[in-house]
Coordinates of C-alpha atoms in Angstrom, one line a residue:
M1 CA 139.3 75.6 -49.9
A2 CA 135.6 75.9 -50.8
A3 CA 135.0 72.8 -49.2
L4 CA 136.6 74.0 -45.8
G5 CA 134.5 77.2 -46.0
A6 CA 131.4 75.5 -46.6
L7 CA 132.2 73.3 -43.5
V8 CA 132.9 76.4 -41.5
K9 CA 129.4 78.1 -42.6
K10 CA 127.6 75.0 -41.5
V11 CA 129.3 74.8 -38.0
W12 CA 128.5 78.3 -37.8
S13 CA 124.9 77.5 -38.4
V14 CA 124.6 75.0 -35.6
R15 CA 126.8 76.8 -33.0
R16 CA 124.0 77.0 -30.3
F17 CA 123.8 73.3 -30.8
V18 CA 127.7 72.9 -30.5
V19 CA 128.0 74.8 -27.8
L20 CA 125.0 73.3 -25.9
L21 CA 126.4 69.5 -25.9
C22 CA 129.9 70.6 -25.8
A23 CA 130.1 72.9 -22.9
P24 CA 129.2 70.4 -19.9
L25 CA 131.7 68.1 -21.5
A26 CA 134.4 71.0 -21.4
L27 CA 133.6 71.9 -17.8
V28 CA 134.2 68.3 -16.5
P29 CA 137.7 69.4 -14.7
V30 CA 135.9 71.7 -12.6
L31 CA 134.3 68.7 -10.9
L32 CA 137.4 66.9 -10.2
S33 CA 139.6 69.7 -9.3
L34 CA 137.4 71.4 -6.7
P35 CA 136.0 69.9 -3.2
P36 CA 132.7 67.9 -4.3
K37 CA 130.0 70.2 -3.3
E38 CA 131.9 73.7 -4.2
G39 CA 133.2 71.8 -7.7
R40 CA 129.6 70.9 -8.8
C41 CA 128.0 74.3 -7.8
L42 CA 130.7 76.0 -9.7
Y43 CA 130.4 73.5 -12.6
V44 CA 126.4 74.7 -12.7
I45 CA 127.5 78.7 -12.6
L46 CA 130.2 78.1 -15.1
L47 CA 127.8 76.2 -17.4
M48 CA 125.0 79.0 -17.1
A49 CA 127.4 81.7 -17.6
L50 CA 128.9 80.2 -21.2
Y51 CA 124.9 79.6 -21.9
W52 CA 123.9 83.1 -21.5
C53 CA 127.0 84.7 -22.7
T54 CA 126.5 82.5 -26.2
E55 CA 122.8 82.6 -25.6
A56 CA 123.0 78.6 -26.7
L57 CA 119.6 78.7 -24.8
P58 CA 117.1 81.5 -24.2
L59 CA 118.2 83.5 -21.5
A60 CA 115.2 83.0 -19.6
V61 CA 115.3 79.3 -20.4
T62 CA 119.1 79.1 -18.9
A63 CA 118.1 80.6 -15.6
L64 CA 115.6 77.5 -15.2
L65 CA 118.7 75.2 -15.1
P66 CA 119.1 75.3 -11.1
I67 CA 115.7 73.7 -10.6
V68 CA 116.9 70.9 -12.9
L69 CA 120.7 70.6 -11.9
F70 CA 120.6 71.5 -8.2
P71 CA 118.7 68.9 -7.2
F72 CA 120.1 66.2 -9.4
L73 CA 123.8 67.3 -8.5
G74 CA 123.2 67.2 -4.7
I75 CA 123.3 70.9 -4.2
L76 CA 120.0 72.3 -3.2
P77 CA 116.9 70.4 -2.8
S78 CA 114.0 71.4 -5.0
N79 CA 111.9 72.7 -2.2
K80 CA 114.8 75.6 -1.5
V81 CA 115.6 76.0 -5.4
C82 CA 111.9 76.8 -6.2
P83 CA 110.9 79.8 -4.1
Q84 CA 114.1 81.5 -5.0
Y85 CA 111.7 82.2 -8.4
F86 CA 109.2 84.0 -6.5
L87 CA 111.0 86.4 -3.8
D88 CA 109.6 89.3 -2.7
T89 CA 112.0 91.4 -4.5
N90 CA 110.3 89.8 -7.9
F91 CA 107.4 90.8 -6.9
L92 CA 108.7 94.5 -6.3
F93 CA 109.9 94.5 -10.3
L94 CA 106.7 92.8 -11.2
S95 CA 104.8 95.9 -9.8
G96 CA 106.8 98.1 -11.7
L97 CA 106.5 96.6 -14.9
I98 CA 102.9 96.4 -14.5
M99 CA 102.7 100.3 -13.9
A100 CA 104.7 100.6 -16.8
S101 CA 102.2 98.6 -18.9
A102 CA 99.4 101.0 -17.8
I103 CA 101.6 103.8 -18.4
E104 CA 101.9 102.7 -22.3
E105 CA 98.7 101.5 -22.8
W106 CA 97.4 105.1 -22.1
N107 CA 100.0 106.9 -23.9
L108 CA 101.0 108.8 -20.7
H109 CA 104.7 108.6 -21.5
R110 CA 104.4 109.8 -25.1
R111 CA 102.3 112.9 -23.5
I112 CA 105.2 113.6 -21.3
A113 CA 107.9 113.0 -23.5
L114 CA 106.4 115.5 -26.0
R115 CA 105.4 118.1 -23.5
V116 CA 109.3 118.4 -22.1
L117 CA 110.6 118.5 -25.7
M118 CA 108.0 121.6 -26.2
L119 CA 109.6 123.1 -23.1
V120 CA 113.3 123.0 -23.7
G121 CA 113.1 124.5 -27.1
V122 CA 114.4 123.0 -30.9
Q123 CA 118.0 123.9 -31.0
P124 CA 119.8 120.8 -31.6
A125 CA 121.9 120.9 -28.2
R126 CA 118.5 121.7 -26.2
L127 CA 116.8 118.9 -28.1
I128 CA 119.5 116.2 -27.5
L129 CA 119.0 117.5 -23.7
G130 CA 115.3 117.2 -23.8
M131 CA 115.5 113.7 -25.3
M132 CA 118.2 112.5 -23.0
L133 CA 116.2 114.0 -19.9
T134 CA 113.1 112.3 -21.0
T135 CA 114.6 109.3 -21.9
S136 CA 116.2 108.8 -18.5
F137 CA 112.7 109.8 -16.7
L138 CA 110.9 107.3 -18.5
S139 CA 113.8 104.2 -17.9
M140 CA 113.6 105.3 -14.2
W141 CA 110.2 103.2 -14.6
L142 CA 109.9 101.7 -17.9
S143 CA 112.5 99.0 -18.9
N144 CA 115.4 100.7 -20.8
T145 CA 114.4 98.9 -24.3
A146 CA 110.6 100.4 -24.2
S147 CA 112.1 103.7 -23.6
T148 CA 114.2 103.9 -26.3
A149 CA 111.9 102.2 -29.0
M150 CA 109.4 104.7 -27.9
M151 CA 111.8 107.8 -28.2
L152 CA 113.5 107.0 -31.5
P153 CA 110.4 107.4 -33.6
I154 CA 109.8 110.8 -31.8
A155 CA 113.6 111.6 -32.6
N156 CA 113.3 110.6 -36.1
A157 CA 110.3 112.8 -37.0
I158 CA 112.1 115.6 -35.5
L159 CA 115.2 115.0 -37.6
K160 CA 113.3 114.8 -40.7
S161 CA 111.0 118.0 -40.1
L162 CA 115.1 119.6 -39.4
F163 CA 116.8 118.1 -42.4
G164 CA 114.1 116.6 -44.7
E165 CA 113.7 113.2 -46.0
K166 CA 116.6 110.9 -46.7
D167 CA 117.2 111.0 -50.2
T168 CA 120.2 108.1 -50.6
S169 CA 120.6 108.7 -54.5
K170 CA 121.6 112.2 -54.4
D171 CA 124.0 111.7 -51.7
M172 CA 125.6 108.9 -53.9
N173 CA 126.2 111.3 -56.6
R174 CA 127.6 113.9 -54.0
E175 CA 130.2 111.9 -52.3
N176 CA 133.3 111.0 -54.0
E177 CA 133.9 106.9 -54.4
E178 CA 135.7 106.2 -51.2
N179 CA 132.7 108.2 -48.9
Q180 CA 130.0 106.4 -51.3
A181 CA 131.6 102.8 -50.2
S182 CA 131.9 103.7 -46.7
L183 CA 128.0 105.0 -46.7
Q184 CA 126.8 101.9 -48.2
Q185 CA 128.9 99.6 -46.1
N186 CA 127.5 101.0 -43.1
K187 CA 124.4 102.3 -44.3
L188 CA 124.6 106.1 -43.1
Y189 CA 123.2 108.4 -45.3
T190 CA 123.1 112.1 -45.2
V191 CA 119.8 113.8 -45.5
P192 CA 119.1 116.2 -48.3
T193 CA 117.4 119.7 -47.2
E194 CA 116.5 122.5 -48.8
M195 CA 120.2 123.9 -48.5
Q196 CA 121.0 121.4 -51.3
F197 CA 118.2 122.8 -53.4
L198 CA 119.0 126.4 -53.2
A199 CA 122.9 125.8 -53.2
S200 CA 122.3 123.4 -56.6
T201 CA 120.0 126.4 -58.2
E202 CA 122.7 129.2 -57.1
D203 CA 125.3 127.2 -58.9
K204 CA 123.3 127.3 -62.2
D205 CA 123.0 130.7 -62.3
L206 CA 126.5 131.5 -61.5
T207 CA 128.3 128.5 -63.5
E208 CA 130.8 131.5 -64.7
E209 CA 132.3 132.5 -61.2
K210 CA 134.1 129.3 -60.4
E211 CA 135.3 130.5 -57.0
V212 CA 131.8 131.4 -55.7
A213 CA 130.8 127.8 -56.6
S214 CA 133.8 126.3 -54.7
D215 CA 132.9 128.4 -51.5
A216 CA 129.5 127.4 -52.5
L217 CA 130.4 123.6 -52.4
S218 CA 132.7 123.7 -49.2
D219 CA 129.6 125.3 -47.2
L220 CA 127.4 122.2 -48.6
K221 CA 129.7 119.8 -47.4
K222 CA 130.2 121.8 -44.1
E223 CA 126.4 121.8 -43.6
E224 CA 126.1 118.1 -44.8
E225 CA 128.5 116.8 -42.3
Y226 CA 126.5 119.3 -39.7
K227 CA 123.3 117.4 -40.7
T228 CA 124.9 114.0 -40.3
N229 CA 126.5 114.6 -36.8
I230 CA 123.4 115.8 -35.6
W231 CA 121.8 112.9 -36.6
K232 CA 124.1 110.7 -34.9
G233 CA 124.0 112.8 -31.9
F234 CA 120.2 112.7 -31.6
L235 CA 120.1 108.8 -32.0
I236 CA 123.4 107.9 -29.9
S237 CA 122.0 110.1 -26.8
I238 CA 118.8 108.2 -26.5
P239 CA 120.0 104.5 -25.8
Y240 CA 122.9 106.1 -23.4
A241 CA 120.1 108.5 -21.3
A242 CA 117.9 104.8 -20.9
S243 CA 121.1 103.1 -19.6
I244 CA 122.1 106.1 -17.4
G245 CA 118.1 106.6 -16.1
G246 CA 117.5 103.1 -15.3
T247 CA 120.0 103.0 -12.5
A248 CA 118.3 105.8 -10.3
T249 CA 115.6 103.5 -9.2
L250 CA 115.2 99.7 -7.8
T251 CA 112.8 98.9 -10.3
G252 CA 114.5 100.9 -13.5
T253 CA 116.6 97.6 -14.4
A254 CA 117.3 94.4 -13.3
P255 CA 120.6 94.0 -11.8
N256 CA 119.5 96.8 -9.5
L257 CA 116.9 94.3 -8.0
I258 CA 119.3 91.1 -8.5
L259 CA 121.8 93.1 -5.5
L260 CA 118.6 94.0 -3.6
G261 CA 117.9 89.8 -3.7
Q262 CA 121.2 88.6 -3.2
L263 CA 121.8 90.8 -0.3
K264 CA 118.7 89.3 1.2
S265 CA 119.9 85.9 0.7
Y266 CA 123.7 86.7 1.7
F267 CA 123.2 89.2 4.5
P268 CA 119.5 88.8 6.0
E269 CA 120.1 91.3 8.7
C270 CA 121.0 94.0 5.9
D271 CA 118.3 96.7 5.9
V272 CA 119.7 99.6 4.6
V273 CA 119.0 99.2 0.6
N274 CA 115.6 100.1 -0.2
F275 CA 113.5 102.0 -2.7
G276 CA 114.1 105.6 -0.9
S277 CA 117.9 105.2 -0.3
W278 CA 118.6 103.6 -3.4
F279 CA 117.0 106.6 -5.0
M280 CA 118.7 109.2 -2.8
F281 CA 122.0 107.5 -3.6
A282 CA 121.4 107.0 -7.4
F283 CA 119.3 109.9 -8.6
P284 CA 122.0 112.6 -7.8
L285 CA 124.8 110.2 -10.0
M286 CA 122.1 109.9 -12.8
L287 CA 121.8 113.7 -13.1
I288 CA 125.6 114.5 -13.1
F289 CA 126.2 111.7 -15.7
L290 CA 123.5 112.7 -17.5
L291 CA 124.4 116.3 -17.7
L292 CA 128.2 115.4 -18.4
G293 CA 126.9 112.9 -21.3
W294 CA 125.0 115.4 -23.0
L295 CA 128.0 118.0 -23.0
W296 CA 130.0 115.3 -24.5
I297 CA 127.5 114.1 -27.0
S298 CA 126.8 117.9 -28.1
I299 CA 130.3 119.0 -28.4
L300 CA 131.3 115.7 -30.0
Y301 CA 128.5 116.0 -32.7
G302 CA 128.1 119.7 -33.3
G303 CA 125.1 120.8 -31.0
I304 CA 127.3 122.9 -28.9
N305 CA 130.0 124.7 -31.1
L306 CA 132.6 126.0 -28.7
R307 CA 134.1 128.8 -31.4
G308 CA 130.8 129.2 -32.9
W309 CA 128.6 130.8 -30.1
R310 CA 128.4 134.3 -31.4
T311 CA 128.0 133.1 -35.4
K312 CA 124.8 134.4 -36.5
K313 CA 122.1 131.4 -37.3
S314 CA 121.5 130.8 -40.9
N315 CA 117.9 131.3 -42.3
I316 CA 117.9 127.7 -43.2
R317 CA 118.4 126.5 -40.0
A318 CA 115.9 128.8 -38.3
D319 CA 113.3 127.9 -40.7
A320 CA 114.0 124.1 -39.9
E321 CA 114.0 124.4 -36.3
A322 CA 110.8 126.4 -36.7
R323 CA 109.5 123.5 -39.0
A324 CA 110.5 121.0 -35.8
R325 CA 108.5 122.9 -33.4
E326 CA 105.5 122.7 -35.3
V327 CA 106.3 118.8 -35.8
I328 CA 106.2 118.4 -31.9
K329 CA 103.4 120.6 -31.2
E330 CA 101.5 119.0 -34.0
D331 CA 102.3 115.4 -32.5
Y332 CA 101.2 116.6 -29.2
Q333 CA 97.9 118.0 -30.2
K334 CA 97.3 114.7 -32.1
L335 CA 97.2 113.1 -28.6
G336 CA 93.9 115.5 -27.8
P337 CA 93.1 116.6 -24.2
T338 CA 94.1 114.8 -21.1
K339 CA 91.7 112.1 -20.7
F340 CA 90.6 110.8 -17.3
A341 CA 92.7 107.2 -17.5
E342 CA 95.7 109.3 -18.1
Q343 CA 95.0 111.7 -15.0
A344 CA 94.3 108.6 -13.0
I345 CA 97.1 106.7 -14.2
F346 CA 99.4 109.7 -13.3
F347 CA 98.0 109.9 -9.8
F348 CA 98.8 106.0 -9.2
F349 CA 101.7 106.4 -10.5
C350 CA 102.9 109.6 -8.4
M351 CA 101.3 107.6 -5.2
F352 CA 103.6 104.4 -6.4
A353 CA 106.8 106.6 -6.2
I354 CA 105.8 108.5 -3.2
M355 CA 104.8 105.4 -1.1
L356 CA 107.9 103.5 -2.0
F357 CA 110.1 106.6 -1.2
S358 CA 108.6 106.9 1.9
R359 CA 108.2 103.5 3.2
D360 CA 111.4 103.6 5.1
P361 CA 113.8 106.7 3.9
K362 CA 116.2 106.1 6.8
F363 CA 116.8 109.5 7.6
I364 CA 113.3 110.0 9.0
P365 CA 110.8 107.6 10.0
G366 CA 108.6 106.1 7.2
W367 CA 105.1 105.2 7.4
A368 CA 105.9 101.3 7.3
S369 CA 107.0 101.9 11.0
L370 CA 103.2 102.0 11.7
F371 CA 102.9 98.4 11.1
A372 CA 104.8 95.4 12.9
P373 CA 108.6 95.5 11.9
G374 CA 109.4 93.4 9.1
F375 CA 106.1 93.0 7.6
I376 CA 105.7 95.6 5.1
S377 CA 108.3 95.6 2.5
D378 CA 108.6 97.6 -0.8
A379 CA 107.0 94.6 -2.8
V380 CA 103.8 95.2 -0.6
T381 CA 103.8 98.6 -1.6
G382 CA 104.3 98.1 -5.2
I383 CA 101.8 95.5 -5.7
T384 CA 99.4 97.3 -3.5
I385 CA 99.1 100.2 -6.2
V386 CA 99.2 98.2 -9.1
I387 CA 96.1 95.8 -7.7
I388 CA 94.0 99.0 -7.9
L389 CA 94.8 99.6 -11.6
F390 CA 92.6 96.4 -12.4
F391 CA 89.4 97.5 -11.1
F392 CA 89.8 101.7 -11.4
P393 CA 87.4 102.8 -13.9
S394 CA 89.2 104.2 -17.1
Q395 CA 86.1 106.6 -17.5
K396 CA 85.3 109.4 -15.0
P397 CA 82.2 107.9 -13.3
S398 CA 79.0 109.7 -13.6
F399 CA 76.0 110.0 -11.0
R400 CA 73.5 110.4 -14.1
W401 CA 74.2 107.2 -15.1
W402 CA 72.4 105.7 -12.0
F403 CA 69.1 107.8 -13.2
D404 CA 69.3 108.0 -16.5
L405 CA 67.5 104.7 -17.6
K406 CA 68.5 105.2 -21.5
A407 CA 72.3 105.0 -20.8
P408 CA 73.8 102.5 -22.1
N409 CA 74.5 99.6 -19.6
T410 CA 78.0 98.5 -20.6
E411 CA 80.7 97.3 -18.4
T412 CA 83.3 100.3 -17.6
Q413 CA 87.0 99.0 -18.6
P414 CA 89.5 99.7 -15.8
L415 CA 92.8 101.1 -16.3
L416 CA 94.6 97.8 -17.1
T417 CA 93.0 94.4 -18.1
W418 CA 94.9 91.3 -17.4
R419 CA 94.9 90.4 -21.0
K420 CA 97.1 93.4 -21.6
A421 CA 99.1 92.7 -18.7
Q422 CA 99.9 89.5 -19.9
E423 CA 100.9 90.8 -23.2
T424 CA 103.2 93.6 -22.2
V425 CA 105.1 92.5 -19.2
P426 CA 108.3 90.6 -20.0
W427 CA 107.9 87.9 -17.9
N428 CA 110.9 86.2 -18.9
I429 CA 112.8 88.8 -16.6
I430 CA 111.2 87.5 -13.8
L431 CA 112.3 83.8 -14.4
L432 CA 116.1 85.5 -15.1
L433 CA 115.9 87.2 -11.6
G434 CA 114.7 84.2 -9.8
G435 CA 117.8 82.0 -11.6
G436 CA 119.8 84.7 -10.2
F437 CA 118.7 84.0 -6.8
A438 CA 118.5 80.6 -7.1
M439 CA 122.2 80.6 -8.3
A440 CA 123.2 82.8 -5.0
K441 CA 121.3 80.7 -3.0
G442 CA 123.3 77.7 -4.2
C443 CA 126.6 79.3 -3.8
E444 CA 125.7 80.1 -0.2
E445 CA 124.4 76.6 0.8
S446 CA 127.4 74.7 -0.8
G447 CA 130.4 76.6 0.4
L448 CA 131.2 78.0 -3.0
S449 CA 131.1 81.6 -2.1
V450 CA 133.5 81.0 0.6
W451 CA 135.6 78.8 -1.5
I452 CA 136.0 81.7 -3.6
G453 CA 136.8 84.2 -0.9
G454 CA 139.7 82.0 0.4
R455 CA 141.3 82.3 -3.1
L456 CA 141.3 86.3 -2.9
H457 CA 143.9 86.6 -0.5
P458 CA 146.2 88.5 -3.3
L459 CA 143.6 91.1 -3.5
E460 CA 143.5 91.8 0.5
G461 CA 146.4 94.5 0.3
V462 CA 144.5 96.2 -2.5
P463 CA 143.2 99.7 -1.0
P464 CA 139.0 99.6 -1.1
P465 CA 139.0 102.9 -3.4
V466 CA 141.2 101.2 -6.0
A467 CA 139.2 98.3 -5.3
V468 CA 135.8 100.0 -6.5
I469 CA 137.6 101.4 -9.6
L470 CA 139.1 98.1 -10.9
I471 CA 135.9 96.2 -10.2
T472 CA 133.7 98.9 -12.2
I473 CA 136.4 98.9 -15.0
V474 CA 136.3 95.0 -15.0
I475 CA 132.4 94.7 -15.0
A476 CA 131.6 97.6 -17.6
L477 CA 134.1 95.9 -20.0
F478 CA 132.6 92.2 -19.4
T479 CA 129.0 93.5 -19.7
E480 CA 130.2 95.4 -23.1
F481 CA 129.7 91.6 -24.7
A482 CA 127.1 89.4 -21.9
S483 CA 124.1 90.5 -20.8
N484 CA 124.1 93.0 -17.9
T485 CA 121.7 90.8 -15.6
A486 CA 124.1 87.9 -16.3
T487 CA 127.1 89.5 -15.8
I488 CA 126.1 91.0 -12.2
I489 CA 124.5 87.2 -11.1
I490 CA 128.1 86.2 -11.8
F491 CA 129.9 88.6 -10.3
L492 CA 127.9 89.8 -6.9
P493 CA 129.2 86.4 -5.1
V494 CA 132.6 87.2 -5.9
L495 CA 132.5 90.8 -4.5
A496 CA 130.7 89.9 -1.5
E497 CA 133.4 87.7 -0.7
L498 CA 136.1 90.3 -1.5
A499 CA 134.5 92.7 0.7
I500 CA 134.5 90.6 3.5
R501 CA 138.4 89.3 2.7
L502 CA 138.9 93.6 2.7
K503 CA 137.0 93.8 5.8
V504 CA 134.8 96.6 3.8
N505 CA 131.4 97.0 3.8
P506 CA 129.9 94.3 1.4
L507 CA 127.8 97.4 -0.3
Y508 CA 131.2 99.4 -1.0
L509 CA 131.8 96.9 -3.6
M510 CA 128.4 95.5 -4.6
I511 CA 126.7 98.7 -5.6
P512 CA 129.6 99.7 -7.9
G513 CA 129.3 96.1 -9.6
T514 CA 125.7 96.6 -9.9
I515 CA 125.6 100.3 -11.4
G516 CA 128.9 99.4 -13.5
C517 CA 126.6 96.5 -15.4
S518 CA 124.4 99.5 -16.9
Y519 CA 127.7 101.2 -18.2
A520 CA 128.0 99.7 -21.4
F521 CA 127.9 102.2 -24.0
M522 CA 130.5 101.0 -26.9
L523 CA 129.1 98.4 -28.9
P524 CA 125.9 97.7 -30.7
V525 CA 125.6 94.3 -29.1
S526 CA 126.1 95.9 -25.4
T527 CA 122.4 96.3 -24.5
P528 CA 119.2 96.0 -26.3
P529 CA 118.7 100.2 -26.4
N530 CA 122.3 100.4 -28.1
S531 CA 121.0 97.5 -30.7
I532 CA 117.9 99.5 -31.5
A533 CA 119.6 102.4 -32.1
F534 CA 122.1 101.1 -34.3
S535 CA 119.4 99.4 -36.4
S536 CA 118.4 102.7 -37.4
G537 CA 121.1 102.8 -40.0
H538 CA 122.7 105.9 -39.1
L539 CA 125.3 105.2 -36.7
M540 CA 128.4 103.1 -37.3
V541 CA 130.5 100.7 -34.7
K542 CA 133.0 103.7 -34.6
D543 CA 130.6 106.2 -33.5
M544 CA 129.7 104.1 -30.6
A545 CA 133.3 102.9 -29.6
R546 CA 134.7 106.8 -29.5
T547 CA 131.3 108.3 -28.0
G548 CA 131.0 105.2 -25.3
L549 CA 134.7 104.8 -24.4
L550 CA 134.6 108.4 -22.8
M551 CA 130.8 107.8 -21.3
N552 CA 132.5 104.8 -19.8
L553 CA 135.4 106.5 -18.2
M554 CA 133.4 109.3 -16.9
G555 CA 130.9 106.5 -15.6
V556 CA 133.8 104.9 -13.6
L557 CA 135.2 108.2 -12.2
L558 CA 131.6 109.8 -11.2
L559 CA 130.7 106.4 -9.4
S560 CA 134.0 106.1 -7.5
L561 CA 133.6 109.7 -6.5
A562 CA 129.8 108.6 -5.5
M563 CA 130.7 105.9 -3.3
N564 CA 133.6 107.8 -1.4
T565 CA 131.2 111.0 -0.8
W566 CA 127.5 110.8 -0.3
A567 CA 126.8 107.2 0.0
K568 CA 129.1 106.9 2.7
S569 CA 126.6 108.7 4.5
I570 CA 123.8 106.9 3.0
F571 CA 124.6 103.6 3.2
Q572 CA 127.0 104.0 6.0
L573 CA 130.1 102.5 4.0
G574 CA 132.5 104.0 6.7
T575 CA 132.2 100.9 9.1
F576 CA 132.3 97.0 8.8
P577 CA 128.9 96.5 9.7
A578 CA 127.2 93.8 12.1
W579 CA 125.4 92.3 9.4
A580 CA 128.4 91.4 7.6
N581 CA 130.3 90.4 10.3
I582 CA 128.1 87.7 11.4
H583 CA 128.3 86.3 7.8
A584 CA 131.8 86.7 8.1
E585 CA 132.3 84.7 11.5
N586 CA 129.8 82.1 9.6
A587 CA 132.2 81.8 6.7
T588 CA 135.2 81.0 8.7
S589 CA 133.7 78.3 10.6
F590 CA 132.5 76.9 7.7
L591 CA 135.9 77.2 5.9
A592 CA 137.8 75.5 9.1
A593 CA 135.1 72.5 8.9
V594 CA 135.9 71.8 5.1
E595 CA 139.8 72.3 5.7
N596 CA 139.1 69.7 8.5
V597 CA 137.1 67.4 6.2
T598 CA 139.7 67.3 3.7
L599 CA 142.7 66.7 5.8
S600 CA 140.7 63.8 7.4
A601 CA 140.0 62.6 4.0
L602 CA 144.1 62.8 2.9
N603 CA 144.9 61.2 6.3
K604 CA 142.7 58.1 5.3
I605 CA 144.2 57.9 2.1

């Protein structure tokens, strides 16, 4: 038995290598059971999906496989595969990443976060709301991971000012043996405060009065439970807000841009999705979801007590909140007065957002209408702004410097240096986007997407609103265990073909699938923000599962509501568009050609 256990451990230690070697062999039947070109393309896609889900190779390295496998297997030539890695969508995303680097370089995001927390107040429910609003706003422009990593230390500092420093040894002595084991196993420790000290002092003075001591112990346990719940509520709200906030802008998270890129690949005539139209649709959805999520987290973890609105606040809690207010104010003061570089970054950030939004907002002519149609895209707008960051001075220019011969002749640093951009921009995401676009191009050119569509006959009778709910549920569950980027790359071609089969606007199914990828709230491994919050040691898996289950359900229902109300007017979802009809006609002719080739081959046999 010991030998078997040792063997299992050895296999587990080389599991990635085993998957790397065995997956290509296990998928060989796919090559034999499908038409040649479609089978080869599906083989590559399934292989990449396995590697992405198991992380047998780094995600970005797996995304490079089409460059090798598509030409070798005769699916696409190299000169068609490689350009997919640098489409204008990639450069739009790159511009957002560079802007985020500049914001982080000058701590503008921290100043915004602390200022918002000063405005909302320090009661637990208000602080949770402030944390969620700030994190979601930052996540619209920064990566979800960076927003979470920046906000968690601020949350921890506020929590320590509210509840004191962690002292695990005292917690162990207070809890019974069962609770001790649970706390040690999950690394969830309660935090001692002045309440404990005062309570213990009173117990010594009143040892004769057992009933009073029992009441004090009961109050102490309630206070400890309250503190633990508030701590959990703070920590769990931040990654959830980051995931929700990332859906509000096209550059907020990778799946949004993958949707844009694959739309351009499958439906080149589709021009209804851009930064402005997406923002008008997704921003209200984000605000509603954020408010409901805040209410759910605050009620679940005691930030809002439905039975205690009129309960008088204890002096200890009032003092703790005053200390938290001082901590926030002190952290803000440490930033010093607003620097010229921060003001400049804020100006260019506003220009970045305004110009992207107003380029082609659809409901009125945008500034892009002043130029030749099709020449100006969101990528042109974004890159134009971020190029300025590399030469605009970080210190206020002074005309006196030209006339002061004794002034130092040092070169002025720009707002952002290329070295800093190289260090902070996650270049692997650019490759991951490119891999998704190359995969979509392979599906289109090989006819795999048409072949998949031909197998979706049983779903043609499903009402479109029901299809939206089912798609969102399936993708939200799938992305709990897999990368949201990999998930949407795999599902979008299927959703496009399903929409054509159902004779509905493809956006009606593709947009819910895209946003549903970001609604992964139930497990620590679902998203990097969830993992960061869980690694703090104060959350258990059951906490995330319990909270995330209702969050997922709310997300599915709100997304369905949005798609059937205001999204219909923004994206013209009520009709089957001409750009999709052209694709459907091409697909039908291609499918007929494939069937003729297959029948002629069978006749020869």
